Short mmCIF file of C-alpha atoms in Angstrom, two decimals:
data_model
loop_
_atom_site.label_atom_id
_atom_site.label_comp_id
_atom_site.label_asym_id
_atom_site.label_seq_id
_atom_site.Cartn_x
_atom_site.Cartn_y
_atom_site.Cartn_z
CA MET A 1 -12.73 -20.55 1.79
CA ARG A 2 -12.53 -23.69 -0.74
CA ALA A 3 -8.63 -25.05 -1.76
CA CYS A 4 -8.35 -25.19 -4.87
CA ARG A 5 -5.18 -26.98 -6.73
CA THR A 6 -2.23 -24.98 -5.50
CA PHE A 7 1.07 -23.48 -8.17
CA ALA A 8 2.47 -26.76 -8.76
CA ARG A 9 6.30 -25.39 -7.99
CA ALA A 10 5.23 -23.84 -4.67
CA ALA A 11 3.14 -26.58 -3.67
CA GLU A 12 6.37 -28.57 -2.70
CA GLN A 13 7.98 -25.48 -1.14
CA LEU A 14 4.89 -23.45 0.33
CA ASP A 15 2.24 -23.95 2.79
CA LEU A 16 -1.40 -22.37 1.53
CA PHE A 17 -2.27 -19.62 4.48
CA VAL A 18 -6.06 -19.10 4.09
CA GLY A 19 -6.95 -15.15 5.06
CA SER A 20 -9.19 -14.75 7.89
CA GLY A 21 -11.92 -12.75 5.92
CA SER A 22 -12.10 -8.61 5.85
CA ASP A 23 -13.41 -7.58 9.27
CA ILE A 24 -9.51 -7.11 10.40
CA ALA A 25 -7.31 -4.21 11.05
CA ALA A 26 -5.73 -2.50 8.23
CA ARG A 27 -1.57 -2.70 8.25
CA ASP A 28 0.97 -1.33 5.86
CA VAL A 29 4.59 -1.83 5.28
CA GLN A 30 6.42 0.99 6.36
CA ASP A 31 9.63 0.48 3.66
CA LEU A 32 6.00 0.86 0.82
CA MET A 33 4.79 4.34 2.97
CA ALA A 34 8.01 5.95 2.64
CA TRP A 35 9.03 5.30 -0.63
CA PRO A 36 7.95 5.62 -4.40
CA PHE A 37 6.82 2.39 -5.32
CA PHE A 38 3.82 2.98 -7.54
CA SER A 39 2.16 5.16 -10.07
CA LEU A 40 0.38 7.38 -8.36
CA ALA A 41 -1.73 8.12 -11.20
CA LYS A 42 -5.27 6.04 -13.05
CA SER A 43 -4.08 6.22 -16.14
CA LYS A 44 -1.26 3.75 -17.32
CA ARG A 45 2.14 4.64 -16.78
CA ILE A 46 4.76 2.81 -18.65
CA LYS A 47 7.70 5.45 -17.53
CA PRO A 48 10.12 3.99 -14.78
CA ILE A 49 10.32 5.28 -11.44
CA ASP A 50 13.98 6.06 -11.15
CA PHE A 51 14.14 6.89 -7.37
CA ARG A 52 17.80 7.57 -5.77
CA MET A 53 18.25 8.89 -2.70
CA GLY A 54 21.86 8.60 -0.85
CA GLU A 55 22.20 4.74 -0.09
CA ILE A 56 18.64 4.45 -0.96
CA SER A 57 18.09 3.08 -4.93
CA ILE A 58 14.48 2.28 -6.16
CA LEU A 59 13.82 1.20 -9.63
CA VAL A 60 10.52 0.43 -10.97
CA GLU A 61 9.68 -0.94 -14.49
CA ALA A 62 6.20 -1.78 -15.91
CA THR A 63 5.04 -3.32 -19.14
CA ALA A 64 3.49 -1.76 -22.06
CA GLU A 65 0.81 -4.31 -21.78
CA HIS A 66 -0.94 -3.84 -18.28
CA GLY A 67 1.54 -0.56 -16.71
CA MET A 68 2.73 0.09 -13.69
CA ALA A 69 0.98 -0.82 -10.61
CA THR A 70 -0.96 2.29 -9.34
CA ILE A 71 -1.06 2.99 -5.18
CA TRP A 72 -5.00 1.74 -6.11
CA ASP A 73 -3.52 -1.35 -6.74
CA ALA A 74 -1.57 -1.73 -3.42
CA ASP A 75 -4.73 -2.15 -1.76
CA VAL A 76 -3.91 -5.99 -2.09
CA LEU A 77 -0.66 -5.66 -0.62
CA ILE A 78 -2.27 -4.38 2.44
CA TRP A 79 -4.87 -6.63 2.50
CA VAL A 80 -1.88 -9.11 2.35
CA ALA A 81 -0.04 -7.61 5.17
CA SER A 82 -3.00 -7.18 7.24
CA GLN A 83 -4.02 -10.87 6.92
CA ILE A 84 -0.21 -12.07 7.68
CA VAL A 85 -0.25 -9.56 10.96
CA GLU A 86 -3.98 -10.56 12.34
CA ALA A 87 -2.42 -14.21 11.92
CA ARG A 88 0.66 -14.22 13.36
CA ASP A 89 -0.90 -12.18 16.39
CA THR A 90 -3.47 -15.07 17.03
CA GLY A 91 -0.73 -17.75 16.71
CA LYS A 92 -1.75 -18.87 13.41
CA PRO A 93 1.07 -19.89 10.56
CA THR A 94 1.39 -17.89 7.60
CA SER A 95 2.98 -18.55 4.12
CA ARG A 96 4.11 -16.64 1.24
CA LEU A 97 1.25 -18.30 -0.43
CA ILE A 98 -2.28 -16.96 0.55
CA ALA A 99 -5.91 -17.42 -0.53
CA ALA A 100 -9.02 -15.60 -0.36
CA SER A 101 -12.25 -14.96 -2.04
CA PRO A 102 -12.50 -12.08 -4.27
CA HIS A 103 -15.21 -10.32 -2.17
CA GLU A 104 -12.92 -10.55 0.80
CA ILE A 105 -10.38 -8.57 -0.80
CA LEU A 106 -12.85 -5.94 -2.39
CA ALA A 107 -15.00 -5.86 0.62
CA PHE A 108 -11.75 -4.99 2.95
CA THR A 109 -10.62 -2.14 0.85
CA GLY A 110 -14.32 -0.71 0.22
CA ARG A 111 -14.43 -1.62 -3.19
CA GLY A 112 -18.04 -2.72 -5.09
CA THR A 113 -18.47 -6.29 -5.09
CA GLY A 114 -19.95 -6.50 -8.50
CA LYS A 115 -18.78 -8.01 -11.79
CA ALA A 116 -17.14 -4.41 -12.31
CA GLY A 117 -15.18 -4.94 -8.81
CA TYR A 118 -14.08 -8.57 -9.93
CA GLU A 119 -12.23 -7.29 -12.95
CA ARG A 120 -10.79 -4.34 -11.43
CA LEU A 121 -9.32 -6.13 -8.77
CA ARG A 122 -7.92 -9.20 -12.20
CA ALA A 123 -6.46 -6.22 -13.65
CA ALA A 124 -4.75 -4.92 -10.13
CA LEU A 125 -3.38 -8.46 -9.63
CA ASP A 126 -2.04 -8.42 -13.57
CA ARG A 127 -0.43 -5.36 -12.61
CA LEU A 128 1.51 -6.27 -9.60
CA GLN A 129 2.37 -9.08 -11.17
CA SER A 130 4.49 -7.65 -14.33
CA THR A 131 5.43 -4.52 -12.51
CA SER A 132 9.36 -5.38 -11.69
CA ILE A 133 10.89 -3.35 -8.88
CA ALA A 134 15.12 -3.67 -8.02
CA THR A 135 15.99 -1.86 -4.54
CA SER A 136 18.86 -1.50 -2.39
CA ILE A 137 16.20 -1.10 0.74
CA ARG A 138 17.28 -3.92 3.28
CA GLN A 139 20.12 -4.79 1.83
CA ARG A 140 23.69 -5.07 2.85
CA GLY A 141 25.44 -2.06 0.94
CA ALA A 142 24.12 0.75 -1.73
CA ARG A 143 25.26 -1.74 -4.51
CA ARG A 144 23.31 -4.79 -3.92
CA HIS A 145 19.76 -4.79 -4.98
CA HIS A 146 16.64 -7.32 -4.90
CA ARG A 147 14.34 -7.75 -7.94
CA PHE A 148 11.06 -8.88 -7.37
CA SER A 149 7.26 -8.12 -8.42
CA TRP A 150 4.90 -7.22 -6.25
CA ILE A 151 3.24 -10.96 -6.78
CA ASN A 152 5.22 -13.80 -8.31
CA GLU A 153 2.27 -15.88 -9.41
CA TRP A 154 -1.66 -15.82 -9.04
CA ARG A 155 -4.45 -18.04 -10.12
CA GLU A 156 -8.21 -17.80 -9.93
CA CYS A 157 -9.87 -20.69 -8.49
CA LEU A 158 -13.15 -21.82 -10.62
CA ASP A 159 -15.99 -24.00 -9.57
CA GLY A 160 -17.50 -26.64 -11.91
CA ASN A 161 -19.39 -24.08 -13.53
CA GLY A 162 -16.19 -22.10 -14.32
CA ARG A 163 -17.16 -19.10 -11.73
CA THR A 164 -14.57 -17.62 -9.03
CA PHE A 165 -14.69 -18.47 -5.94
CA GLY A 166 -11.13 -17.93 -4.76
CA ILE A 167 -7.88 -16.69 -5.49
CA GLU A 168 -4.48 -17.75 -4.63
CA MET A 169 -1.28 -15.69 -4.89
CA ILE A 170 2.68 -15.83 -3.82
CA VAL A 171 3.87 -12.35 -2.73
CA PRO A 172 7.80 -12.21 -2.96
CA ASP A 173 10.26 -12.71 0.02
CA TRP A 174 11.28 -9.36 0.42
CA PHE A 175 7.42 -8.15 0.71
CA TYR A 176 6.90 -10.80 3.24
CA GLU A 177 10.02 -10.32 5.45
CA GLY A 178 8.83 -6.62 5.86
CA VAL A 179 5.49 -7.47 7.14
CA VAL A 180 6.68 -10.39 9.62
CA ASP A 181 9.03 -8.13 11.13
CA ARG A 182 6.57 -6.14 13.75
CA ALA A 183 8.73 -2.90 13.47
CA LEU A 184 8.18 -2.87 9.72
CA VAL A 185 4.48 -2.41 9.61
CA LEU A 186 2.04 0.24 10.91
CA THR A 187 -2.04 0.12 11.44
CA ILE A 188 -3.55 2.71 9.25
CA ASP A 189 -7.30 4.63 8.82
CA PRO A 190 -9.80 2.14 7.04
CA ALA A 191 -10.82 5.69 6.19
CA TYR A 192 -8.06 5.47 3.83
CA PHE A 193 -9.57 3.26 1.29
CA GLN A 194 -12.19 6.19 1.16
CA LEU A 195 -9.52 8.47 -0.42
CA THR A 196 -9.66 9.28 -4.11
CA GLY A 197 -6.80 10.65 -5.31
CA GLY A 198 -3.32 9.30 -5.86
CA LEU A 199 -1.62 11.78 -4.29
CA GLU A 200 -3.92 11.92 -1.60
CA ARG A 201 -3.59 8.14 -0.82
CA TRP A 202 0.47 8.75 -1.10
CA LEU A 203 0.18 11.70 1.34
CA TYR A 204 -1.55 10.24 4.06
CA ARG A 205 0.88 6.60 3.94
CA ILE A 206 4.18 8.80 4.07
CA VAL A 207 2.53 11.41 6.91
CA ARG A 208 1.23 8.35 8.71
CA LYS A 209 4.87 6.69 8.28
CA HIS A 210 6.79 9.66 9.53
CA GLY A 211 4.62 11.35 11.79
CA GLY A 212 2.67 8.76 13.64
CA ARG A 213 1.26 10.30 16.57
CA GLN A 214 3.59 12.80 17.70
CA LYS A 215 2.37 15.75 19.66
CA GLY A 216 4.51 18.15 17.78
CA GLY A 217 3.64 16.65 14.06
CA TRP A 218 6.03 16.61 11.24
CA SER A 219 7.20 19.09 8.04
CA PHE A 220 8.49 17.97 4.42
CA ASP A 221 10.01 20.39 2.00
CA ILE A 222 7.44 20.57 -0.51
CA ALA A 223 10.73 19.75 -3.32
CA HIS A 224 11.62 16.76 -1.09
CA LEU A 225 8.07 15.58 -1.34
CA HIS A 226 7.85 15.96 -4.93
CA LEU A 227 11.22 13.75 -5.21
CA LYS A 228 9.69 10.79 -3.02
CA SER A 229 6.62 10.66 -4.80
CA GLY A 230 8.00 9.87 -8.27
CA ALA A 231 5.07 11.82 -9.78
CA LEU A 232 5.30 12.73 -13.28
CA SER A 233 4.04 16.12 -12.76
CA PRO A 234 6.44 19.20 -12.67
CA LEU A 235 7.10 20.55 -9.33
CA LYS A 236 5.01 23.73 -9.93
CA ARG A 237 2.23 21.44 -10.58
CA PHE A 238 2.85 19.18 -7.41
CA ALA A 239 2.82 22.12 -5.58
CA PHE A 240 -0.71 23.71 -7.20
CA ASP A 241 -2.07 19.72 -5.71
CA ILE A 242 -0.78 20.13 -2.53
CA ARG A 243 -2.82 23.53 -1.94
CA GLU A 244 -5.87 21.56 -3.01
CA ILE A 245 -5.10 18.87 -0.51
CA VAL A 246 -4.40 21.23 2.27
CA ARG A 247 -7.53 23.49 1.21
CA ARG A 248 -10.08 20.36 1.62
CA GLN A 249 -8.09 18.47 4.51
CA PRO A 250 -9.16 14.82 3.48
CA LEU A 251 -6.56 13.05 5.21
CA PRO A 252 -7.90 10.86 8.46
CA GLY A 253 -6.24 11.61 11.51
CA TYR A 254 -4.26 14.83 10.61
CA ARG A 255 -4.65 18.45 10.13
CA LEU A 256 -2.22 19.52 7.26
CA ALA A 257 -0.92 23.08 6.83
CA LEU A 258 1.36 24.88 4.42
CA GLY A 259 4.65 27.41 5.52
CA HIS A 260 7.59 28.84 4.68
CA GLU A 261 11.32 28.64 5.64
CA LEU A 262 14.77 30.01 4.34
CA GLY A 263 12.07 30.82 1.52
CA ARG A 264 11.15 27.34 0.92
CA GLU A 265 7.57 26.01 1.31
CA ARG A 266 6.86 23.65 3.38
CA LEU A 267 4.03 20.78 4.24
CA ASN A 268 3.44 20.92 8.14
CA PHE A 269 0.91 18.11 9.72
CA THR A 270 -0.14 17.42 12.99
CA PRO A 271 -2.10 14.42 14.57
CA LEU A 272 -5.95 15.16 15.46
CA PRO A 273 -6.95 14.86 19.04
CA VAL A 274 -8.17 10.71 19.19
CA ASP A 275 -10.88 9.44 21.48
CA PRO A 276 -9.16 6.77 23.40
CA PHE A 277 -12.86 4.54 22.70
CA GLU A 278 -12.48 5.19 19.10
CA ALA A 279 -8.70 4.73 18.96
CA ALA A 280 -9.50 1.28 20.09
CA ARG A 281 -12.17 0.28 17.39
CA ARG A 282 -9.81 1.63 14.82
CA ARG A 283 -7.26 -0.66 16.52
CA ILE A 284 -9.33 -3.99 15.84
CA GLY A 285 -10.57 -2.30 12.17
CA MET A 286 -14.08 -1.65 13.46
CA ALA A 287 -15.64 1.74 11.65
CA PRO A 288 -16.11 4.91 13.58
CA VAL A 289 -19.22 5.31 16.00
CA GLU A 290 -21.75 7.87 13.96
CA ARG A 291 -22.28 10.80 16.25
CA CYS A 292 -25.74 12.59 16.11
CA GLY A 293 -25.24 16.61 16.16
#
């Protein structure tokens, strides 16, 4: 991709990292998968997420102009994480300053690459840049917080006719450090991008983070899940939506079931058997093979 003039201040400190295209495995950051950092609604959310559990605290604040970054906007961060891990694993240098074409990001996340897709990508970048996060995660002591936005700065690169041919963005230290540490990144199923509901997207990420490929599966108290989601809906509505997701079974790679323990409703999930050939294809970002019959 052609380079454009980088941010004046950042150019003095950061080398420009150019992405490797869209045909790579999708990776997500475990901290983002496990905790409530994003709005799960498609409508604009202004009300903050103020989450506390033990020594973990997260405060997510939005602007009235753009609203809070959504779980669909987080696809951009999954793209960034995937690019950084891909480059790192092939011995290439990486940076918090990353460049790509809009087409690469949209293709990677399964979005339309027409004009509407480009407009939605710009809106997502604005929300990611304007959303403010303060968290104790990965800080020494619960009273110490790291404050940042998902994107420090971003800009479009235009050709002589005013058409966009590229995007440059700077991701924060907190996010970048979580990506370059191998222990904090997981490969996710590319079918994740086809999930249309905010709650089912969030549920896949938390299931993938906590359940992994454990044969015995995992389980969560529904009320605990509600707290960890940061959703605005009341518990009763949240539980109803979870039951509907269990009925539809949309999460790739996992089987969901509901149960009760000590009078409390729980969500149980177990990994589905995986064909070794298909697993190898998914690890390198290839789509599953279509089978007849």
